Coordinates of C-alpha atoms and ligand atoms in Angstrom, one line a residue:
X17 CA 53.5 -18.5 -21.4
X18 CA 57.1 -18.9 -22.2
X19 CA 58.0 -19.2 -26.0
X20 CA 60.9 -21.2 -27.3
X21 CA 62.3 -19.8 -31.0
X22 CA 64.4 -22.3 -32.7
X23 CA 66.1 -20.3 -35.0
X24 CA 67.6 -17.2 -34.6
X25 CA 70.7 -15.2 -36.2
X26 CA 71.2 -13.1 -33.2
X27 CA 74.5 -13.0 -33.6
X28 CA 74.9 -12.0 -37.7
X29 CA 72.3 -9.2 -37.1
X30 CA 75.2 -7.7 -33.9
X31 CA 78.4 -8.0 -35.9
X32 CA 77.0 -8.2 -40.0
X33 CA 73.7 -5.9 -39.5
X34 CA 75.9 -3.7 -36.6
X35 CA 72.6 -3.5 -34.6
X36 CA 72.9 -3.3 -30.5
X37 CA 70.3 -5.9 -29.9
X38 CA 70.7 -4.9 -26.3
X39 CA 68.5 -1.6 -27.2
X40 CA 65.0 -0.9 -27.4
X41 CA 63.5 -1.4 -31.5
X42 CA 62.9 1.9 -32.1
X43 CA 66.3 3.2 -31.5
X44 CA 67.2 0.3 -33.9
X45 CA 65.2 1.1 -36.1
X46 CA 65.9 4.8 -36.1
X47 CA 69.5 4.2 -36.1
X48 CA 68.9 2.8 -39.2
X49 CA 66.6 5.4 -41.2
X50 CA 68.2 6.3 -44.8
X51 CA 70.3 3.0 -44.7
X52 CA 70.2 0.8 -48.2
X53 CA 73.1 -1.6 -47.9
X54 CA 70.3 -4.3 -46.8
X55 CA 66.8 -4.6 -48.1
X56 CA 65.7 -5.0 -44.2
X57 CA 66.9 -1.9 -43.0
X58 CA 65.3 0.3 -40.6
X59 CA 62.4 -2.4 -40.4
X60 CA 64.1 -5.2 -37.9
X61 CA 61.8 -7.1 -35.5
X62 CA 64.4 -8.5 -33.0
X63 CA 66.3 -7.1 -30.3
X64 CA 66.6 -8.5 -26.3
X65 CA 64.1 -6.3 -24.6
X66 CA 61.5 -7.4 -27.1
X67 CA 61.9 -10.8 -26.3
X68 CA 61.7 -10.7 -22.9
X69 CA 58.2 -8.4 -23.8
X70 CA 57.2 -11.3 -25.4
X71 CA 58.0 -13.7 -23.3
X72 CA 60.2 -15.6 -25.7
X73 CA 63.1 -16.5 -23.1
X74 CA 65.0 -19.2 -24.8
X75 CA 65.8 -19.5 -28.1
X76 CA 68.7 -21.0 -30.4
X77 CA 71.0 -18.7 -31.9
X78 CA 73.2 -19.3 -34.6
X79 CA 76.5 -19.1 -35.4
X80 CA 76.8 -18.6 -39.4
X81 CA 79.3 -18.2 -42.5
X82 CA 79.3 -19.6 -45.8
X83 CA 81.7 -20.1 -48.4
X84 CA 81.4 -19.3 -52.0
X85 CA 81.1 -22.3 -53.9
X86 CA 81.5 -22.8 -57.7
X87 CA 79.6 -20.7 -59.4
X88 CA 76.6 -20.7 -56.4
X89 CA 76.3 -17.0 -54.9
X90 CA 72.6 -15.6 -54.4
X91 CA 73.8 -15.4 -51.0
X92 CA 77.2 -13.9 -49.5
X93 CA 79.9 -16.6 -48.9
X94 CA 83.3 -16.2 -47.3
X95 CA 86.5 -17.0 -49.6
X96 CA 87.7 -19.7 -47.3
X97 CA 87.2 -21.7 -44.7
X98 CA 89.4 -20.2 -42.1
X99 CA 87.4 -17.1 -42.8
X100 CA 84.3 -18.3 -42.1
X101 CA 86.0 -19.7 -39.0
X102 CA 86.9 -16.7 -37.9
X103 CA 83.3 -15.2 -38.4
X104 CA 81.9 -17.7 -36.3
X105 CA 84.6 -16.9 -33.8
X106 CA 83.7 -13.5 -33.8
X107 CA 79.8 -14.5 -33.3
X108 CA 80.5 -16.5 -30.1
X109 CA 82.8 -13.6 -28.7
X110 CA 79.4 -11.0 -29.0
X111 CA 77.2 -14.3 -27.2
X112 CA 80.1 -14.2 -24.8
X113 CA 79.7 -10.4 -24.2
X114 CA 76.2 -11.0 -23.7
X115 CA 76.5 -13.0 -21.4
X116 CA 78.7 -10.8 -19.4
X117 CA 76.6 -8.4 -19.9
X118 CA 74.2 -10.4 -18.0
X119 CA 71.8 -9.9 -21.1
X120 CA 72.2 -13.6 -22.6
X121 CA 72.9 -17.0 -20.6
X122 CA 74.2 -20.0 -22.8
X123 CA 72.0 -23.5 -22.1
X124 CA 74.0 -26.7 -23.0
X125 CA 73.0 -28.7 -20.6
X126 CA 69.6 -30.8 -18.5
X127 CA 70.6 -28.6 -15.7
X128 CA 71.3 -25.7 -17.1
X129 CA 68.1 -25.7 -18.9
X130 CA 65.9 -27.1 -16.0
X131 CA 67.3 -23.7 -14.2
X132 CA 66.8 -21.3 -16.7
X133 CA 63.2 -22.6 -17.1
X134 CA 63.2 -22.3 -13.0
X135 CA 64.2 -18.7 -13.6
X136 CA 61.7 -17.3 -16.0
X137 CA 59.0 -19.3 -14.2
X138 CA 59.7 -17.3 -11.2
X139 CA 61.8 -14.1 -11.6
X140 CA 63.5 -13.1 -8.6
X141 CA 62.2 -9.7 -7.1
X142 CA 63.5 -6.8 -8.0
X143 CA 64.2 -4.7 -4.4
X144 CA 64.7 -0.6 -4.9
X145 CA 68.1 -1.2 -3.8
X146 CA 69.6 -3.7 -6.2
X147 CA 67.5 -2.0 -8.9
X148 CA 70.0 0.4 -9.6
X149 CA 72.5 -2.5 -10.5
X150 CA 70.1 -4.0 -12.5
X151 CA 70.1 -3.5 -16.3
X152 CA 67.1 -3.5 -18.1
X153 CA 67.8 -2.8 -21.6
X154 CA 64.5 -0.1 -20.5
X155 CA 65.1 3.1 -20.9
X156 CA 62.3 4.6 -18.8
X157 CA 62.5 4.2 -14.9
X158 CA 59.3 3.1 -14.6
X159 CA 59.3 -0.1 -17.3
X160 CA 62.1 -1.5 -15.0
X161 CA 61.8 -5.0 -14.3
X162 CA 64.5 -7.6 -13.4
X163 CA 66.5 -8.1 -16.4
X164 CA 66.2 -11.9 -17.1
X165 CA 68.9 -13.2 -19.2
X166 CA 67.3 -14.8 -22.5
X167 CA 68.3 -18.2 -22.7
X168 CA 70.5 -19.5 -26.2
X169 CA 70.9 -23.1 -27.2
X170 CA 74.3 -22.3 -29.9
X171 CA 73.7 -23.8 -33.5
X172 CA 75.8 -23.8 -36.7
X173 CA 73.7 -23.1 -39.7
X174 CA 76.1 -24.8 -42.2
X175 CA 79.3 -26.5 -41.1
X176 CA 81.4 -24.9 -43.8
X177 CA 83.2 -23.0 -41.1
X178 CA 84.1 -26.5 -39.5
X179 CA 88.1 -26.6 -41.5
X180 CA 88.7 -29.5 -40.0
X181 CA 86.5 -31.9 -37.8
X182 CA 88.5 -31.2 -34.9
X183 CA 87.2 -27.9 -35.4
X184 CA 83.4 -29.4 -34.5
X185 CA 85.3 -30.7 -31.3
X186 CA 86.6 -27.4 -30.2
X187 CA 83.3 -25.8 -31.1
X188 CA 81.5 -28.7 -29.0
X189 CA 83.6 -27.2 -25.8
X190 CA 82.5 -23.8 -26.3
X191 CA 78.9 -24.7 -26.0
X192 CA 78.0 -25.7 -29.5
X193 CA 75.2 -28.2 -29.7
X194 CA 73.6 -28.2 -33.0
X195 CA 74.3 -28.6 -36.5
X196 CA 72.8 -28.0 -39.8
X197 CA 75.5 -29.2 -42.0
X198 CA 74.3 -27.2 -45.4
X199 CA 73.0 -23.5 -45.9
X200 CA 72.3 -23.0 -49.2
X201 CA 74.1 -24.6 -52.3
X202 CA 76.4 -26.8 -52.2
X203 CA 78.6 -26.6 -49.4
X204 CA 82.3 -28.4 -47.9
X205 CA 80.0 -31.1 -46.4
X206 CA 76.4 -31.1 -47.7
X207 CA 74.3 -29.8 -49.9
X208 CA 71.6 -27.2 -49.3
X209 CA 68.4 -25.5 -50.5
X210 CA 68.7 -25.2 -54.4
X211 CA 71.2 -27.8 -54.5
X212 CA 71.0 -31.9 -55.0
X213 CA 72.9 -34.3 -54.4
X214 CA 74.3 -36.4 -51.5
X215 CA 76.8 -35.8 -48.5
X216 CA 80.5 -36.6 -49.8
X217 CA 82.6 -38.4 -47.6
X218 CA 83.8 -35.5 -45.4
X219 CA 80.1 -35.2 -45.1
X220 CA 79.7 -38.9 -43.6
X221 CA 82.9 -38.3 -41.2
X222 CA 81.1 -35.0 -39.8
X223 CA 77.9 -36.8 -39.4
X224 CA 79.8 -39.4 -37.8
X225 CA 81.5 -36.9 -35.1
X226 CA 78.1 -35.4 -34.5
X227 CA 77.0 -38.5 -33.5
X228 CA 79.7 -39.3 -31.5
X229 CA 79.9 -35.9 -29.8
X230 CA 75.8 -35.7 -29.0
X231 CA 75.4 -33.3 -31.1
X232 CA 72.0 -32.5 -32.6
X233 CA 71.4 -33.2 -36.5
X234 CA 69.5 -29.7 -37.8
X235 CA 67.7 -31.3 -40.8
X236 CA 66.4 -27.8 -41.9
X237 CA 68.1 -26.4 -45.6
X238 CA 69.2 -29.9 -46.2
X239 CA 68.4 -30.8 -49.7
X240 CA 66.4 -33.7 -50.6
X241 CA 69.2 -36.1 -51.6
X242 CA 71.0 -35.1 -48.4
X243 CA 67.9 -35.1 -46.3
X244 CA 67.5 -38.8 -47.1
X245 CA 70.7 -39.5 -46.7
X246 CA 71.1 -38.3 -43.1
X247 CA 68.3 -40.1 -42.2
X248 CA 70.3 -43.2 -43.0
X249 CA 73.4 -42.0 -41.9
X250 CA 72.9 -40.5 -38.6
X251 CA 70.8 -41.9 -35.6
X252 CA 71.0 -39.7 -33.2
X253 CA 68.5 -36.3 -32.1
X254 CA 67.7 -34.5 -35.2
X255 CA 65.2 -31.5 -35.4
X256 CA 64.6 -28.7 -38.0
X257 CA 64.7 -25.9 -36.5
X258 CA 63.2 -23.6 -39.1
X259 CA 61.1 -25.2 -41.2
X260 CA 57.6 -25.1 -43.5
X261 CA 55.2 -27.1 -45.4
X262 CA 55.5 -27.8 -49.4
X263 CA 52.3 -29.0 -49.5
X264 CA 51.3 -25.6 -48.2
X265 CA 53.7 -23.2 -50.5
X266 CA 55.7 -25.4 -52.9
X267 CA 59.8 -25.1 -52.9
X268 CA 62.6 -27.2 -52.5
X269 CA 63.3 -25.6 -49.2
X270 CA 60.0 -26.8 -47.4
X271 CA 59.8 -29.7 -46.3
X272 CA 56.9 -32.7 -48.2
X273 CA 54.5 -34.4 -46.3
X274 CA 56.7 -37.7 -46.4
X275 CA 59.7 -35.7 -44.9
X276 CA 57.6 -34.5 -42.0
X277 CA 56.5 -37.8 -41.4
X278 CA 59.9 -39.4 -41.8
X279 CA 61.2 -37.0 -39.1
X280 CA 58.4 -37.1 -36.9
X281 CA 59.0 -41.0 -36.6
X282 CA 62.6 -40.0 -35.9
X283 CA 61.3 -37.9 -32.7
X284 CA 61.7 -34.8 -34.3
X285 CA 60.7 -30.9 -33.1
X286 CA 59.7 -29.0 -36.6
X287 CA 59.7 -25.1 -36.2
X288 CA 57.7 -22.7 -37.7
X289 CA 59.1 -19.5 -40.0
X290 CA 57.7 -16.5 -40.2
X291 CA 59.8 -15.4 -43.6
X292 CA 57.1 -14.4 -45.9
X293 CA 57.7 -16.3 -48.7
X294 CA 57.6 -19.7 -47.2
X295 CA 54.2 -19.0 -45.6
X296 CA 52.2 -17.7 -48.6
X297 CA 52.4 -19.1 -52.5
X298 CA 54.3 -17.0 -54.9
X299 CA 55.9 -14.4 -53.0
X300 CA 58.5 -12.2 -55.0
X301 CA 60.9 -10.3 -52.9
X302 CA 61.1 -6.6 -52.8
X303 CA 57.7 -7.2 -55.2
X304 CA 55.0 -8.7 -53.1
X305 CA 54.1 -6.8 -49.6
X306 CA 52.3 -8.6 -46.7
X307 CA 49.4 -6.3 -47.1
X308 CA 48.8 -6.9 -50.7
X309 CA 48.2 -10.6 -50.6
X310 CA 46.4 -10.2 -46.6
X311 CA 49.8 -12.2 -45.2
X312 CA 48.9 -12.2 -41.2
X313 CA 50.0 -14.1 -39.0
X314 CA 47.7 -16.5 -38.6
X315 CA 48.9 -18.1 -41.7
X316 CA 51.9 -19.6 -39.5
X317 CA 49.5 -21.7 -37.6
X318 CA 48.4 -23.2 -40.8
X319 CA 52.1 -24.6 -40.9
X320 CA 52.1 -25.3 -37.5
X321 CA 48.4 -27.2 -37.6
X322 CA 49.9 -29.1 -40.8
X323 CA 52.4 -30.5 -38.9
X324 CA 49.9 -31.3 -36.3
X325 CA 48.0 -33.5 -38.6
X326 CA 50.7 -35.3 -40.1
X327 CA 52.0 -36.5 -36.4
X328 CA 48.3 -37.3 -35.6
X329 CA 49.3 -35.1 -32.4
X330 CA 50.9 -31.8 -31.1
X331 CA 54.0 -33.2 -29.8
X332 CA 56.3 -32.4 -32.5
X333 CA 55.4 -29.1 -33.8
X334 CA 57.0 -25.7 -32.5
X335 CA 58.5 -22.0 -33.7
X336 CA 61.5 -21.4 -35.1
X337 CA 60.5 -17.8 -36.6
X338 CA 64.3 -17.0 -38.2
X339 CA 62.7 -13.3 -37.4
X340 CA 65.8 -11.1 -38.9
X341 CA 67.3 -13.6 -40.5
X342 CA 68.1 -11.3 -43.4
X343 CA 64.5 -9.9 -43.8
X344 CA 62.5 -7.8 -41.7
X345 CA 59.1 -6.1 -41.8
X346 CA 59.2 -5.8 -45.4
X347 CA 59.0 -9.8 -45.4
X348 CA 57.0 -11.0 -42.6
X349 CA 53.2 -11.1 -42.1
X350 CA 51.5 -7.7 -41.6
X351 CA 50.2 -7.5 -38.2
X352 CA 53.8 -8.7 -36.6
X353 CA 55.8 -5.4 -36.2
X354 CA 58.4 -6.9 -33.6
X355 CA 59.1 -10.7 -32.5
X356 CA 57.2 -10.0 -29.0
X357 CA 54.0 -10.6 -31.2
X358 CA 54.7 -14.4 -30.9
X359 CA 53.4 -14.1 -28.1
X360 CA 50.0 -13.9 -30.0
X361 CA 50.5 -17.6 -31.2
X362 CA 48.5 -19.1 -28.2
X363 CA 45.7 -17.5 -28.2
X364 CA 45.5 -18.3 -32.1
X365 CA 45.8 -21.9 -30.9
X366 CA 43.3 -22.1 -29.0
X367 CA 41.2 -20.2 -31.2
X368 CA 41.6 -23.1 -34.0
X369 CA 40.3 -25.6 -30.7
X370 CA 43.9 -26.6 -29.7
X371 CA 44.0 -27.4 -25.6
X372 CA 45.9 -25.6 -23.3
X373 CA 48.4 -28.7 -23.0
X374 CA 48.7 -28.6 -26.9
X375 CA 49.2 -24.8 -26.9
X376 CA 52.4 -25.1 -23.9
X377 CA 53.4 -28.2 -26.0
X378 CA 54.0 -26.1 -29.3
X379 CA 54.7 -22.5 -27.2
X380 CA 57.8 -24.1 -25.5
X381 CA 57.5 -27.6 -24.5
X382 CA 58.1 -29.8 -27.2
X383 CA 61.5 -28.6 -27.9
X384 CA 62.1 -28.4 -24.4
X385 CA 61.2 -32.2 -23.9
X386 CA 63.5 -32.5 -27.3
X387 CA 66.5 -31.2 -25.6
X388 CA 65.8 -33.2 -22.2
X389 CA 65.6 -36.0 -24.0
X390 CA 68.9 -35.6 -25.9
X391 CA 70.9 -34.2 -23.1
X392 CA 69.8 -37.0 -20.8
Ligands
LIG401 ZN1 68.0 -20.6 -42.6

């Protein structure tokens, strides 16, 4: 069954984390032994051949760089905007590689996505003599299968990198089709998780040229003020790509049951994370550990079935795992060791008595729908 992951920072974990996603884990990992400039090192989940393992085969990918603002700095921010420009820049060049690399194939369109949905329905046959050409991102001879490219929808995850708006324009051209216009604090435009307030007015004008440009509102690490706002202020697609339940583990970055609603109303897609602390209550990083509160994965579907029951249905529910978005193993549930084990979600569906059209629906095909609805 093909899984769709709605957040990942593929691109920050390449050039920021300097890991070759193209190779297998372990060698990641390994690469990695003895390392302490990150908490997550030596214990990422994510690299290409494990999502194709796992059947995850389209995804979107981010494109991310703060600024420091005021006195706001749990997390790194870039002196200025042109900087974070610049990162952003950088992250398209390594999607760009990718793609050259025939590892990666960008989706920005109906058509492309109807035919990279053809592709991993039915992978073309691998004959012994084009094999050879063939990369696998396998080392051993005998795992080789046709390499599919895995699919990325390009999102912004805070527009502080956005200098100007006809920044968003030129970033529209190369593919860019999402926006979350605040990471966390308060940014250029909006503010984020652990922030309040509402959008100032460069804020409206960028909401305004999403609008006008088609491109998709990512609701996710909005504050509350800001949340509400948008709602207002912008009527085109929105989603949140990343996303848990407050009523489940209380914070200001999960989302309450009247936001959910509000959003589902609006049409929207609500992912599922898999970072520890917004699936289980009280979690203190680089305390708590997985194993001593019995984290597993199946506490995701509680997210996902909460979701579920405030839409009275399963159309608006999906996963958006943000797997090595700055946390790996030692934040994520106990029996996931890489992101192939999404592919266990299903089956945990079903096992909680959702139908097979639910389980497709939440694997893959509510944000597909999303995105042929928008792009239509
Ligand atoms: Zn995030």
């Amino acid at each position: 069954m093909l899984i769709f992951d709605a957040h990942l920072d593929l691109a920050m974990n390449a050039l920021e984390w300097n890991r070759d996603l193209t190779r297998l884990i372990d060698e990641i990992r390994q690469r990695e032994n003895g390392m302490t400039d990150k908490p997550d090192r030596a214990k990422g989940t994510v690299c290409l051949p494990e999502m194709r393992r796992g059947g995850i085969g389209l995804c979107v990918a981010t494109q991310i760089a703060r600024i420091e603002h005021n006195a706001y700095s749990p997390v790194f921010g870039w002196r200025s905007q042109e900087q974070a420009w610049a990162q952003t820049q950088g992250q398209l060049a390594w999607y760009r590689a990718m793609e050259e690399a025939g590892q990666m194939t960008q989706v920005k369109d109906a058509e492309g996505l109807e035919k990279h949905l053809r592709l991993w329905a039915e992978p073309p046959p691998v004959s012994s003599s084009s094999s050879a050409e063939v990369s696998t991102g396998f080392e051993d001879e005998e795992d080789r299968k046709p390499t599919l490219p895995v699919g990325y929808i390009l999102n912004l995850e805070g527009a502080d990198s956005m200098v100007t708006l006809k920044h968003l324009e030129r970033s529209y051209e190369q593919g860019l089709r999402a926006v979350g216009p605040a990471h966390y604090g308060p940014g250029v435009y909006a503010n984020g998780t652990d922030a309040t307030g509402g959008f100032n007015a460069k804020g409206r004008e960028l909401l305004k040229e999403m609008q006008r440009l088609g491109i998709i509102l990512d609701v996710t690490h909005l504050c509350d003020d800001c949340f509400w706002e948008a709602l207002d202020l912008f009527s085109g697609p929105l989603w949140a790509s990343h996303q848990n339940c407050r009523a489940l583990v209380p914070h200001n970055r999960q989302f309450s049951d009247e936001q959910i609603k509000a959003i589902v109303e609006r049409g929207a897609v609500i992912g599922a994370a898999l970072d520890a602390w917004m699936l289980v209550p009280g979690w203190v990083r680089k305390k708590t550990t997985a194993e001593s509160v019995g984290l597993k994965l199946e506490r995701m579907i509680d997210h996902i079935d909460h979701v579920c029951q405030i839409a009275g249905n399963a159309r608006h529910s999906g996963i958006g795992s943000d797997l090595d978005g700055a946390f790996g193993r030692e934040q994520t549930p106990a029996d996931l060791d890489t992101i192939a084990d999404l592919s266990r979600i299903p089956a945990m569906l079903k096992a909680r008595g959702y139908s097979e059209e639910d389980v497709a629906s939440i694997a893959s095909g509510n944000f597909v729908r999303f995105l042929m609805s928008a792009w239509s």
